[in-house]
mmCIF file of C-alpha atoms and ligand atoms in Angstrom:
data_model
loop_
_atom_site.group_PDB
_atom_site.id
_atom_site.type_symbol
_atom_site.label_atom_id
_atom_site.label_comp_id
_atom_site.label_asym_id
_atom_site.label_seq_id
_atom_site.Cartn_x
_atom_site.Cartn_y
_atom_site.Cartn_z
ATOM 1 C CA MET A 1 0.147 -0.445 0.157
ATOM 2 C CA ASP A 2 1.358 3.638 -0.624
ATOM 3 C CA LEU A 3 1.180 6.948 1.049
ATOM 4 C CA ALA A 4 -0.892 8.060 -1.809
ATOM 5 C CA GLU A 5 -3.987 5.024 -1.565
ATOM 6 C CA LEU A 6 -3.360 5.801 2.418
ATOM 7 C CA VAL A 7 -4.178 9.628 2.198
ATOM 8 C CA GLY A 8 -6.924 8.776 -0.575
ATOM 9 C CA LEU A 9 -8.843 6.507 1.695
ATOM 10 C CA ARG A 10 -9.220 9.376 4.459
ATOM 11 C CA PRO A 11 -12.858 11.113 3.809
ATOM 12 C CA THR A 12 -14.262 7.531 3.447
ATOM 13 C CA PRO A 13 -16.632 7.119 6.171
ATOM 14 C CA CYS A 14 -15.183 3.855 8.257
ATOM 15 C CA ALA A 15 -12.204 3.083 5.477
ATOM 16 C CA GLY A 16 -9.612 3.568 8.525
ATOM 17 C CA LEU A 17 -9.487 2.887 11.837
ATOM 18 C CA LEU A 18 -6.347 4.801 13.820
ATOM 19 C CA LEU A 19 -5.212 2.499 17.040
ATOM 20 C CA THR A 20 -3.059 4.688 19.571
ATOM 21 C CA LEU A 21 -0.211 1.731 20.864
ATOM 22 C CA THR A 22 0.956 4.050 23.775
ATOM 23 C CA ARG A 23 1.030 7.496 24.953
ATOM 24 C CA ARG A 24 4.390 6.729 25.851
ATOM 25 C CA CYS A 25 7.585 8.105 23.498
ATOM 26 C CA PRO A 26 11.589 8.562 24.718
ATOM 27 C CA LEU A 27 12.006 11.473 22.162
ATOM 28 C CA SER A 28 10.740 14.572 23.443
ATOM 29 C CA CYS A 29 10.485 16.718 20.249
ATOM 30 C CA ALA A 30 9.909 20.011 20.727
ATOM 31 C CA HIS A 31 6.728 20.048 18.645
ATOM 32 C CA CYS A 32 4.792 16.846 20.032
ATOM 33 C CA SER A 33 1.223 17.093 19.221
ATOM 34 C CA THR A 34 -0.106 14.409 21.340
ATOM 35 C CA ALA A 35 3.410 15.760 24.006
ATOM 36 C CA SER A 36 4.040 12.299 24.781
ATOM 37 C CA ASP A 37 6.507 10.934 27.116
ATOM 38 C CA MET A 38 7.565 7.961 28.626
ATOM 39 C CA ARG A 39 5.290 8.651 31.661
ATOM 40 C CA GLY A 40 2.498 8.238 28.964
ATOM 41 C CA ALA A 41 -0.086 5.244 29.372
ATOM 42 C CA ASP A 42 -0.579 1.888 27.213
ATOM 43 C CA PRO A 43 -3.990 0.899 26.311
ATOM 44 C CA PRO A 44 -4.402 -2.950 27.175
ATOM 45 C CA GLU A 45 -3.365 -4.729 24.547
ATOM 46 C CA GLY A 46 -6.702 -6.837 25.078
ATOM 47 C CA GLY A 47 -9.243 -4.090 24.002
ATOM 48 C CA LEU A 48 -7.053 -3.417 20.795
ATOM 49 C CA LEU A 49 -6.867 -7.297 19.670
ATOM 50 C CA ARG A 50 -10.194 -7.736 20.188
ATOM 51 C CA LEU A 51 -11.756 -5.039 18.507
ATOM 52 C CA VAL A 52 -9.066 -5.586 15.372
ATOM 53 C CA ARG A 53 -10.165 -9.651 15.578
ATOM 54 C CA SER A 54 -13.848 -8.689 15.382
ATOM 55 C CA PHE A 55 -13.396 -7.448 11.871
ATOM 56 C CA THR A 56 -14.880 -9.730 9.242
ATOM 57 C CA ALA A 57 -13.923 -10.031 5.565
ATOM 58 C CA ALA A 58 -17.248 -8.075 4.986
ATOM 59 C CA ASP A 59 -17.327 -5.475 7.675
ATOM 60 C CA ARG A 60 -13.643 -4.277 8.193
ATOM 61 C CA PRO A 61 -11.490 -1.333 7.782
ATOM 62 C CA GLU A 62 -9.302 -1.161 4.557
ATOM 63 C CA LEU A 63 -7.169 -0.051 6.589
ATOM 64 C CA VAL A 64 -5.208 -0.030 9.974
ATOM 65 C CA LEU A 65 -3.204 2.278 11.062
ATOM 66 C CA LEU A 66 -1.124 2.144 14.257
ATOM 67 C CA THR A 67 0.572 4.968 15.963
ATOM 68 C CA GLY A 68 1.374 6.386 19.540
ATOM 69 C CA GLY A 69 3.000 7.909 20.897
ATOM 70 C CA GLU A 70 5.827 5.431 19.936
ATOM 71 C CA PRO A 71 4.340 2.603 18.682
ATOM 72 C CA LEU A 72 7.310 0.454 17.871
ATOM 73 C CA LEU A 73 7.792 0.558 21.928
ATOM 74 C CA ARG A 74 5.145 -2.370 21.787
ATOM 75 C CA PRO A 75 6.489 -4.419 18.462
ATOM 76 C CA GLU A 76 4.813 -7.372 19.413
ATOM 77 C CA LEU A 77 1.737 -5.716 19.884
ATOM 78 C CA VAL A 78 2.511 -4.322 16.355
ATOM 79 C CA ALA A 79 2.872 -7.350 14.186
ATOM 80 C CA GLU A 80 -0.035 -8.897 16.519
ATOM 81 C CA LEU A 81 -2.358 -6.756 15.192
ATOM 82 C CA ALA A 82 -1.457 -6.442 11.505
ATOM 83 C CA ASP A 83 -1.775 -10.497 11.394
ATOM 84 C CA ALA A 84 -5.057 -9.876 13.250
ATOM 85 C CA ALA A 85 -6.344 -7.749 10.845
ATOM 86 C CA ARG A 86 -4.788 -9.706 7.677
ATOM 87 C CA VAL A 87 -6.947 -12.352 8.271
ATOM 88 C CA SER A 88 -10.001 -10.576 7.490
ATOM 89 C CA GLY A 89 -8.178 -8.937 4.337
ATOM 90 C CA ALA A 90 -7.519 -5.697 6.353
ATOM 91 C CA ARG A 91 -4.351 -4.089 6.111
ATOM 92 C CA THR A 92 -1.861 -2.056 8.082
ATOM 93 C CA ALA A 93 0.801 1.135 8.344
ATOM 94 C CA VAL A 94 2.806 2.247 11.155
ATOM 95 C CA LEU A 95 3.950 5.510 11.919
ATOM 96 C CA SER A 96 7.190 5.731 14.014
ATOM 97 C CA GLY A 97 9.449 9.154 15.707
ATOM 98 C CA MET A 98 12.441 6.359 14.565
ATOM 99 C CA PHE A 99 14.247 6.538 17.999
ATOM 100 C CA PHE A 100 15.754 2.759 17.210
ATOM 101 C CA ALA A 101 17.561 4.260 14.313
ATOM 102 C CA ARG A 102 20.691 5.927 15.728
ATOM 103 C CA GLY A 103 23.405 4.005 13.921
ATOM 104 C CA GLY A 104 21.365 3.656 11.239
ATOM 105 C CA ARG A 105 20.757 -0.140 12.289
ATOM 106 C CA VAL A 106 16.944 -1.785 13.152
ATOM 107 C CA PRO A 107 16.418 -3.741 16.332
ATOM 108 C CA ARG A 108 15.426 -7.779 15.621
ATOM 109 C CA ARG A 109 12.317 -7.165 17.140
ATOM 110 C CA ILE A 110 11.275 -3.986 15.404
ATOM 111 C CA ALA A 111 12.580 -5.520 11.767
ATOM 112 C CA ALA A 112 10.278 -8.452 12.990
ATOM 113 C CA ALA A 113 7.399 -6.015 13.822
ATOM 114 C CA VAL A 114 8.091 -4.117 10.393
ATOM 115 C CA GLY A 115 8.165 -6.708 7.998
ATOM 116 C CA ARG A 116 4.200 -7.736 9.043
ATOM 117 C CA VAL A 117 3.103 -4.266 8.062
ATOM 118 C CA ASP A 118 1.515 -3.040 4.860
ATOM 119 C CA HIS A 119 3.248 0.724 5.090
ATOM 120 C CA PHE A 120 6.015 2.042 7.221
ATOM 121 C CA SER A 121 6.060 5.890 7.827
ATOM 122 C CA ALA A 122 8.816 7.625 9.749
ATOM 123 C CA SER A 123 8.949 11.347 10.857
ATOM 124 C CA LEU A 124 11.043 13.413 10.127
ATOM 125 C CA ASP A 125 11.605 16.765 10.773
ATOM 126 C CA ALA A 126 14.092 19.694 12.400
ATOM 127 C CA PHE A 127 13.161 18.851 15.420
ATOM 128 C CA HIS A 128 13.173 14.949 15.114
ATOM 129 C CA GLU A 129 16.918 16.039 13.426
ATOM 130 C CA ARG A 130 17.725 17.126 16.994
ATOM 131 C CA GLU A 131 17.481 13.250 18.532
ATOM 132 C CA VAL A 132 17.834 11.024 15.353
ATOM 133 C CA PRO A 133 20.180 11.714 12.644
ATOM 134 C CA ARG A 134 18.762 12.341 9.500
ATOM 135 C CA ALA A 135 21.769 9.698 8.026
ATOM 136 C CA ASP A 136 20.281 6.840 10.159
ATOM 137 C CA VAL A 137 16.471 7.561 9.063
ATOM 138 C CA PHE A 138 17.577 7.280 5.285
ATOM 139 C CA THR A 139 19.620 4.343 6.011
ATOM 140 C CA VAL A 140 16.482 2.389 7.970
ATOM 141 C CA LEU A 141 14.281 3.822 5.190
ATOM 142 C CA ARG A 142 16.279 1.765 2.427
ATOM 143 C CA THR A 143 16.646 -1.091 4.978
ATOM 144 C CA VAL A 144 12.359 -1.005 4.593
ATOM 145 C CA LEU A 145 11.957 -0.558 1.128
ATOM 146 C CA ASP A 146 15.053 -3.528 0.730
ATOM 147 C CA GLY A 147 12.714 -5.723 2.266
ATOM 148 C CA GLY A 148 10.119 -5.086 0.319
ATOM 149 C CA VAL A 149 7.602 -2.612 2.655
ATOM 150 C CA PRO A 150 6.598 0.644 0.993
ATOM 151 C CA VAL A 151 7.361 3.898 3.323
ATOM 152 C CA SER A 152 7.011 7.388 3.837
ATOM 153 C CA LEU A 153 8.173 10.433 5.499
ATOM 154 C CA HIS A 154 5.587 12.574 7.630
ATOM 155 C CA LEU A 155 7.904 16.271 6.922
ATOM 156 C CA THR A 156 6.986 18.828 9.281
ATOM 157 C CA GLY A 157 8.067 22.750 8.772
ATOM 158 C CA GLY A 158 7.356 26.101 10.257
ATOM 159 C CA GLY A 159 5.128 27.016 7.262
ATOM 160 C CA PRO A 160 5.411 26.398 3.464
ATOM 161 C CA ASP A 161 8.124 28.937 3.140
ATOM 162 C CA ASP A 162 10.620 27.079 5.653
ATOM 163 C CA PRO A 163 13.982 26.607 3.900
ATOM 164 C CA TYR A 164 14.182 23.322 5.832
ATOM 165 C CA LEU A 165 11.199 21.827 3.570
ATOM 166 C CA ALA A 166 12.871 22.531 0.456
ATOM 167 C CA GLU A 167 15.884 21.649 1.730
ATOM 168 C CA VAL A 168 14.426 17.992 3.113
ATOM 169 C CA THR A 169 11.979 17.392 0.341
ATOM 170 C CA GLY A 170 15.155 17.672 -2.513
ATOM 171 C CA GLN A 171 17.239 15.406 -0.206
ATOM 172 C CA VAL A 172 14.810 12.736 -0.300
ATOM 173 C CA ARG A 173 14.496 13.257 -3.691
ATOM 174 C CA ARG A 174 18.311 12.970 -4.555
ATOM 175 C CA VAL A 175 18.730 9.995 -2.649
ATOM 176 C CA PHE A 176 15.144 7.745 -2.955
ATOM 177 C CA GLY A 177 14.000 9.575 -6.283
ATOM 178 C CA ASP A 178 10.068 8.647 -6.733
ATOM 179 C CA ALA A 179 10.590 5.691 -3.837
ATOM 180 C CA VAL A 180 9.771 7.585 -1.070
ATOM 181 C CA PRO A 181 6.307 9.733 -1.108
ATOM 182 C CA MET A 182 6.120 12.561 1.756
ATOM 183 C CA LEU A 183 2.990 14.042 3.690
ATOM 184 C CA VAL A 184 4.242 17.261 4.641
ATOM 185 C CA ASN A 185 2.094 19.925 7.504
ATOM 186 C CA GLU A 186 2.676 22.734 8.935
ATOM 187 C CA VAL A 187 3.819 23.550 12.728
ATOM 188 C CA ARG A 188 0.049 23.416 15.022
ATOM 189 C CA ALA A 189 -0.263 25.105 18.641
ATOM 190 C CA VAL A 190 -1.234 22.023 19.931
ATOM 191 C CA GLY A 191 0.406 19.207 22.446
ATOM 192 C CA ARG A 192 3.699 20.575 23.312
ATOM 193 C CA ALA A 193 3.759 23.158 20.872
ATOM 194 C CA ALA A 194 0.396 24.818 22.324
ATOM 195 C CA GLY A 195 3.052 27.191 24.831
ATOM 196 C CA TRP A 196 5.309 28.476 21.521
ATOM 197 C CA ALA A 197 3.878 28.001 17.955
ATOM 198 C CA ALA A 198 1.933 30.776 16.231
ATOM 199 C CA ARG A 199 -1.881 29.786 16.354
ATOM 200 C CA GLN A 200 -3.034 29.682 12.708
ATOM 201 C CA SER A 201 -3.620 33.144 11.120
ATOM 202 C CA ALA A 202 -6.389 31.706 9.028
ATOM 203 C CA PRO A 203 -9.530 33.600 8.530
ATOM 204 C CA GLY A 204 -12.210 32.051 10.616
ATOM 205 C CA PRO A 205 -14.673 29.603 9.327
ATOM 206 C CA ASP A 206 -17.697 31.845 7.221
ATOM 207 C CA GLY A 207 -20.661 29.752 7.481
ATOM 208 C CA ARG A 208 -20.236 27.953 4.226
ATOM 209 C CA PRO A 209 -20.548 23.823 4.123
ATOM 210 C CA VAL A 210 -17.209 22.534 4.304
ATOM 211 C CA PRO A 211 -16.767 18.692 5.317
ATOM 212 C CA CYS A 212 -14.709 17.344 7.748
ATOM 213 C CA ALA A 213 -13.113 14.050 6.356
ATOM 214 C CA MET A 214 -10.833 14.150 9.728
ATOM 215 C CA ALA A 215 -14.298 13.162 11.017
ATOM 216 C CA ALA A 216 -14.526 9.693 8.789
ATOM 217 C CA TRP A 217 -12.068 7.283 10.910
ATOM 218 C CA PRO A 218 -12.964 6.037 14.151
ATOM 219 C CA VAL A 219 -9.815 6.676 16.667
ATOM 220 C CA VAL A 220 -8.973 4.454 19.640
ATOM 221 C CA ALA A 221 -7.216 7.111 22.497
ATOM 222 C CA ALA A 222 -5.092 5.160 24.799
ATOM 223 C CA ASP A 223 -7.684 4.889 27.172
ATOM 224 C CA GLY A 224 -9.651 2.583 24.822
ATOM 225 C CA ALA A 225 -12.757 5.505 24.229
ATOM 226 C CA VAL A 226 -13.183 5.192 20.501
ATOM 227 C CA LEU A 227 -13.816 8.687 19.442
ATOM 228 C CA ALA A 228 -15.001 10.343 15.357
ATOM 229 C CA CYS A 229 -11.831 12.150 15.107
ATOM 230 C CA CYS A 230 -8.430 12.502 15.956
ATOM 231 C CA ASN A 231 -8.401 16.117 16.875
ATOM 232 C CA GLN A 232 -6.277 16.777 20.043
ATOM 233 C CA GLN A 233 -8.336 18.066 22.571
ATOM 234 C CA VAL A 234 -10.937 15.119 21.741
ATOM 235 C CA VAL A 235 -8.497 12.419 22.209
ATOM 236 C CA ASP A 236 -7.167 13.864 25.429
ATOM 237 C CA ARG A 237 -10.000 15.691 26.877
ATOM 238 C CA ARG A 238 -13.008 14.142 29.290
ATOM 239 C CA PRO A 239 -16.056 13.547 28.874
ATOM 240 C CA VAL A 240 -16.449 12.864 25.396
ATOM 241 C CA PRO A 241 -18.754 15.283 23.472
ATOM 242 C CA ALA A 242 -21.721 12.713 22.602
ATOM 243 C CA HIS A 243 -21.141 13.188 18.896
ATOM 244 C CA LEU A 244 -17.804 12.460 18.550
ATOM 245 C CA LEU A 245 -17.538 9.403 21.028
ATOM 246 C CA LEU A 246 -18.548 5.823 19.093
ATOM 247 C CA GLY A 247 -17.515 3.452 22.070
ATOM 248 C CA HIS A 248 -14.954 1.534 24.050
ATOM 249 C CA THR A 249 -12.493 -1.371 23.107
ATOM 250 C CA ASP A 250 -13.854 -2.908 26.516
ATOM 251 C CA ARG A 251 -17.251 -3.941 25.106
ATOM 252 C CA ASP A 252 -17.683 -2.675 21.933
ATOM 253 C CA ASP A 253 -16.800 -4.514 18.233
ATOM 254 C CA TRP A 254 -16.107 -3.246 15.104
ATOM 255 C CA ALA A 255 -19.972 -3.571 13.382
ATOM 256 C CA ALA A 256 -21.106 -1.393 17.297
ATOM 257 C CA VAL A 257 -17.830 0.952 15.904
ATOM 258 C CA ARG A 258 -19.028 1.344 12.766
ATOM 259 C CA ARG A 259 -22.901 1.399 12.767
ATOM 260 C CA ARG A 260 -22.404 4.541 15.375
ATOM 261 C CA ALA A 261 -19.789 6.144 13.107
ATOM 262 C CA LEU A 262 -22.182 5.687 10.173
ATOM 263 C CA THR A 263 -24.830 7.151 11.382
ATOM 264 C CA GLY A 264 -24.444 8.794 14.285
ATOM 265 C CA PRO A 265 -26.717 12.060 12.811
ATOM 266 C CA VAL A 266 -25.023 14.733 14.542
ATOM 267 C CA LEU A 267 -21.560 13.357 13.090
ATOM 268 C CA ARG A 268 -23.174 12.921 9.914
ATOM 269 C CA MET A 269 -23.631 16.760 9.257
ATOM 270 C CA VAL A 270 -20.262 17.427 10.363
ATOM 271 C CA ARG A 271 -18.623 14.889 8.168
ATOM 272 C CA ALA A 272 -21.267 16.581 4.981
ATOM 273 C CA VAL A 273 -21.027 20.276 5.841
ATOM 274 C CA GLY A 274 -18.959 20.812 9.175
ATOM 275 C CA ALA A 275 -19.911 22.315 12.381
ATOM 276 C CA PRO A 276 -19.661 26.269 11.269
ATOM 277 C CA HIS A 277 -22.154 25.678 8.874
ATOM 278 C CA LEU A 278 -24.438 23.499 11.333
ATOM 279 C CA TYR A 279 -24.360 27.415 13.682
ATOM 280 C CA ALA A 280 -24.588 28.973 10.587
ATOM 281 C CA ARG A 281 -28.025 27.254 9.091
ATOM 282 C CA PHE A 282 -29.758 26.183 12.267
ATOM 283 C CA GLY A 283 -28.337 28.931 14.984
ATOM 284 C CA THR A 284 -26.224 32.302 15.068
ATOM 285 C CA ALA A 285 -22.374 31.531 12.855
ATOM 286 C CA ALA A 286 -21.287 34.020 15.389
ATOM 287 C CA ASP A 287 -21.587 31.359 18.018
ATOM 288 C CA CYS A 288 -19.676 29.440 16.540
ATOM 289 C CA THR A 289 -15.897 30.026 17.487
ATOM 290 C CA GLY A 290 -13.806 27.848 15.101
ATOM 291 C CA THR A 291 -14.428 24.653 13.154
ATOM 292 C CA CYS A 292 -13.224 22.136 16.175
ATOM 293 C CA ALA A 293 -13.850 24.199 19.040
ATOM 294 C CA GLY A 294 -17.269 24.572 17.241
ATOM 295 C CA CYS A 295 -17.969 21.215 16.611
ATOM 296 C CA ARG A 296 -16.721 20.506 20.342
ATOM 297 C CA ALA A 297 -18.979 22.953 21.473
ATOM 298 C CA LEU A 298 -22.272 22.057 19.655
ATOM 299 C CA PRO A 299 -23.686 19.482 22.848
ATOM 300 C CA ASP A 300 -23.627 22.884 24.539
ATOM 301 C CA HIS A 301 -26.037 24.857 21.436
ATOM 302 C CA PRO A 302 -29.360 22.538 22.269
ATOM 303 C CA ALA A 303 -31.610 23.871 19.469
ATOM 304 C CA VAL A 304 -28.310 23.576 16.969
ATOM 305 C CA TYR A 305 -27.554 20.143 17.805
ATOM 306 C CA ALA A 306 -31.468 18.732 18.225
ATOM 307 C CA ALA A 307 -31.639 20.786 14.553
ATOM 308 C CA ALA A 308 -28.655 19.051 12.878
ATOM 309 C CA ALA A 309 -29.708 15.656 14.605
ATOM 310 C CA ARG A 310 -32.838 15.772 13.175
ATOM 311 C CA THR A 311 -31.482 16.488 9.682
ATOM 312 C CA GLY A 312 -28.683 13.620 9.695
ATOM 313 C CA ALA A 313 -31.088 10.900 11.124
ATOM 314 C CA GLY A 314 -32.648 11.713 7.733
ATOM 315 C CA PRO A 315 -31.967 10.913 3.941
ATOM 316 C CA VAL A 316 -31.032 14.214 3.484
ATOM 317 C CA GLY A 317 -28.973 13.568 5.800
ATOM 318 C CA GLU A 318 -27.224 10.162 4.868
ATOM 319 C CA LEU A 319 -27.060 11.674 1.294
ATOM 320 C CA LEU A 320 -25.186 14.379 1.990
ATOM 321 C CA ASP A 321 -22.918 12.475 3.871
ATOM 322 C CA LEU A 322 -22.358 9.937 1.163
ATOM 323 C CA GLN A 323 -21.603 12.602 -1.613
ATOM 324 C CA ALA A 324 -19.653 14.336 1.072
ATOM 325 C CA ALA A 325 -17.525 11.675 0.859
ATOM 326 C CA HIS A 326 -17.859 10.651 -2.535
ATOM 327 C CA ALA A 327 -16.319 14.414 -3.468
ATOM 328 C CA GLN A 328 -13.442 14.388 -1.343
ATOM 329 C CA ALA A 329 -12.351 11.208 -2.467
ATOM 330 C CA ALA A 330 -12.821 11.191 -6.328
ATOM 331 C CA ALA A 331 -10.509 14.580 -5.381
ATOM 332 C CA GLY A 332 -7.515 12.871 -4.689
ATOM 333 C CA PRO A 333 -4.989 12.967 -2.050
ATOM 334 C CA ALA A 334 -3.142 16.007 -2.727
ATOM 335 C CA ALA A 335 -6.411 17.858 -2.802
ATOM 336 C CA LEU A 336 -6.516 16.662 0.773
ATOM 337 C CA VAL A 337 -3.631 17.409 2.034
ATOM 338 C CA ARG A 338 -4.041 20.685 0.446
ATOM 339 C CA ARG A 339 -6.867 21.615 2.754
ATOM 340 C CA PHE A 340 -5.690 19.395 5.882
ATOM 341 C CA GLY A 341 -1.930 19.387 5.833
ATOM 342 C CA SER A 342 1.018 22.169 4.094
ATOM 343 C CA ALA A 343 -1.295 23.409 0.713
ATOM 344 C CA ALA A 344 2.867 24.234 -0.913
ATOM 345 C CA TRP A 345 4.365 20.357 -0.641
ATOM 346 C CA ALA A 346 0.644 18.382 -1.276
ATOM 347 C CA ASP A 347 1.799 17.002 -4.569
ATOM 348 C CA LEU A 348 4.632 14.917 -2.916
ATOM 349 C CA VAL A 349 2.039 12.663 -1.672
ATOM 350 C CA THR A 350 1.468 11.503 -4.783
ATOM 351 C CA LEU A 351 5.308 10.175 -6.052
ATOM 352 C CA GLY A 352 5.365 7.077 -6.849
ATOM 353 C CA ALA A 353 2.229 6.792 -6.911
ATOM 354 C CA THR A 354 0.547 4.235 -9.464
ATOM 355 C CA PRO A 355 -2.129 5.250 -11.579
ATOM 356 C CA PRO A 356 -4.812 3.480 -9.749
ATOM 357 C CA ASN A 357 -4.233 5.490 -6.823
ATOM 358 C CA LEU A 358 -4.445 8.982 -8.679
ATOM 359 C CA PRO A 359 -7.276 10.906 -8.761
ATOM 360 C CA ARG A 360 -10.637 8.546 -9.561
ATOM 361 C CA THR A 361 -13.969 7.702 -9.518
ATOM 362 C CA PRO A 362 -14.191 6.116 -5.217
ATOM 363 C CA ALA A 363 -15.507 2.521 -4.884
ATOM 364 C CA PRO A 364 -19.050 2.962 -3.408
ATOM 365 C CA LEU A 365 -18.877 3.462 0.013
ATOM 366 C CA PRO A 366 -20.247 0.437 2.257
ATOM 367 C CA ARG A 367 -24.345 -0.084 2.693
ATOM 368 C CA THR A 368 -25.331 1.961 5.764
ATOM 369 C CA PRO A 369 -25.896 -0.507 8.179
ATOM 370 C CA ALA A 370 -29.590 0.116 10.575
ATOM 371 C CA PRO A 371 -30.543 3.460 12.113
ATOM 372 C CA PHE A 372 -28.586 4.216 15.609
ATOM 373 C CA PRO A 373 -30.006 6.122 18.473
ATOM 374 C CA ARG A 374 -29.680 9.960 17.563
ATOM 375 C CA THR A 375 -28.431 11.100 20.532
ATOM 376 C CA PRO A 376 -26.385 8.114 21.885
ATOM 377 C CA ALA A 377 -25.799 8.421 25.574
ATOM 378 C CA PRO A 378 -22.577 8.928 26.806
ATOM 379 C CA LEU A 379 -20.042 6.132 28.069
ATOM 380 C CA PRO A 380 -18.540 6.645 31.418
ATOM 381 C CA LEU A 381 -15.026 7.559 31.019
ATOM 382 C CA GLY A 382 -12.322 8.629 32.909
ATOM 383 C CA GLU A 383 -11.967 12.046 33.361
ATOM 384 C CA ALA A 384 -9.460 14.563 31.479
ATOM 385 C CA ARG A 385 -5.464 13.594 31.259
HETATM 386 S S1 SF4 B 1 -14.506 19.472 13.429
HETATM 387 FE FE1 SF4 B 1 -15.461 18.000 15.002
HETATM 388 S S2 SF4 B 1 -14.947 16.256 14.200
HETATM 389 FE FE2 SF4 B 1 -13.847 17.171 12.804
HETATM 390 S S3 SF4 B 1 -12.156 17.323 13.261
HETATM 391 FE FE3 SF4 B 1 -12.676 19.062 14.537
HETATM 392 S S4 SF4 B 1 -13.931 18.490 16.358
HETATM 393 FE FE4 SF4 B 1 -13.098 16.500 15.069
#
């Protein structure tokens, strides 16, 4: 699986599942969005394995993305999850900060895990390079490529004009040609960067319909909560807003998580038109203080929430959701990165992609299962970290 195919699946509801294998990380990068360190929690492996083993050939995500923290601190679990996913036909990818790469060698346990996944991504940026030399990362990427596993780099820069991005992307292409596609992001003021990174100066939401593709893949947090998106405050804070909570690995299988993700009416509307449009359409646009802030605050605006739930529960909501997913998937992976990553470097995501992974008419979405109650009761979860 190459990076373009992986990113191309991102707008399709339940085409992917993000699993947090740990909040621990031995590195201490100043921009870490999850603020991970070695005191972080590990979700019990039983819940993660149970969820993946509940996939069936007819009801599974295309891709399970293993992340953290540093997921390769649990290499045996990475291998077990990859094997379990493959039984149903699902594929796996792992994203690593490359803590093990110093010296350019891949420890045996980590090599065994990486050999089991379908895609390997490494984080690289000025902060990671202070901890792990770039030359060592390149040596490991070459080893993984030679082992037959497709690789990519997740790069982060200070902004589109950051000279670091021009320099590192140029070197990657000189060394690897088109064999290593790149997903480029810009530092955001979240996690460990909250205290120093500039807040986005982009204009605030204007109430026009803008779909949220980040609400398409369920996310398992370190406490086992299954969430509708990877927004860091949704991942970190408890309780989770009702429309963004899909269940818990202690008690829910994939069929239950998928049913809630596809039929949650407010979630459907957030995916299809975005929270700012819901405020503009059903309430007061000025009450929406930002795309994600407004989304998280929807339960505090009962009239807007109830109107979104009514619309999302019916055929109009279902159709809007399907249409938004189709349109975003058809636009292709580079278009998605232009919206959610660094627009200036978006085309690097398709480097080396085989033609079927370039913009195309997406496969039909899965049939929507039976309706789910409009506003699921919040599940009891731990308090904010
Ligand atoms: S708009 Fe809502 S669903 Fe989308 S990423 Fe932000 S908080 Fe999550």
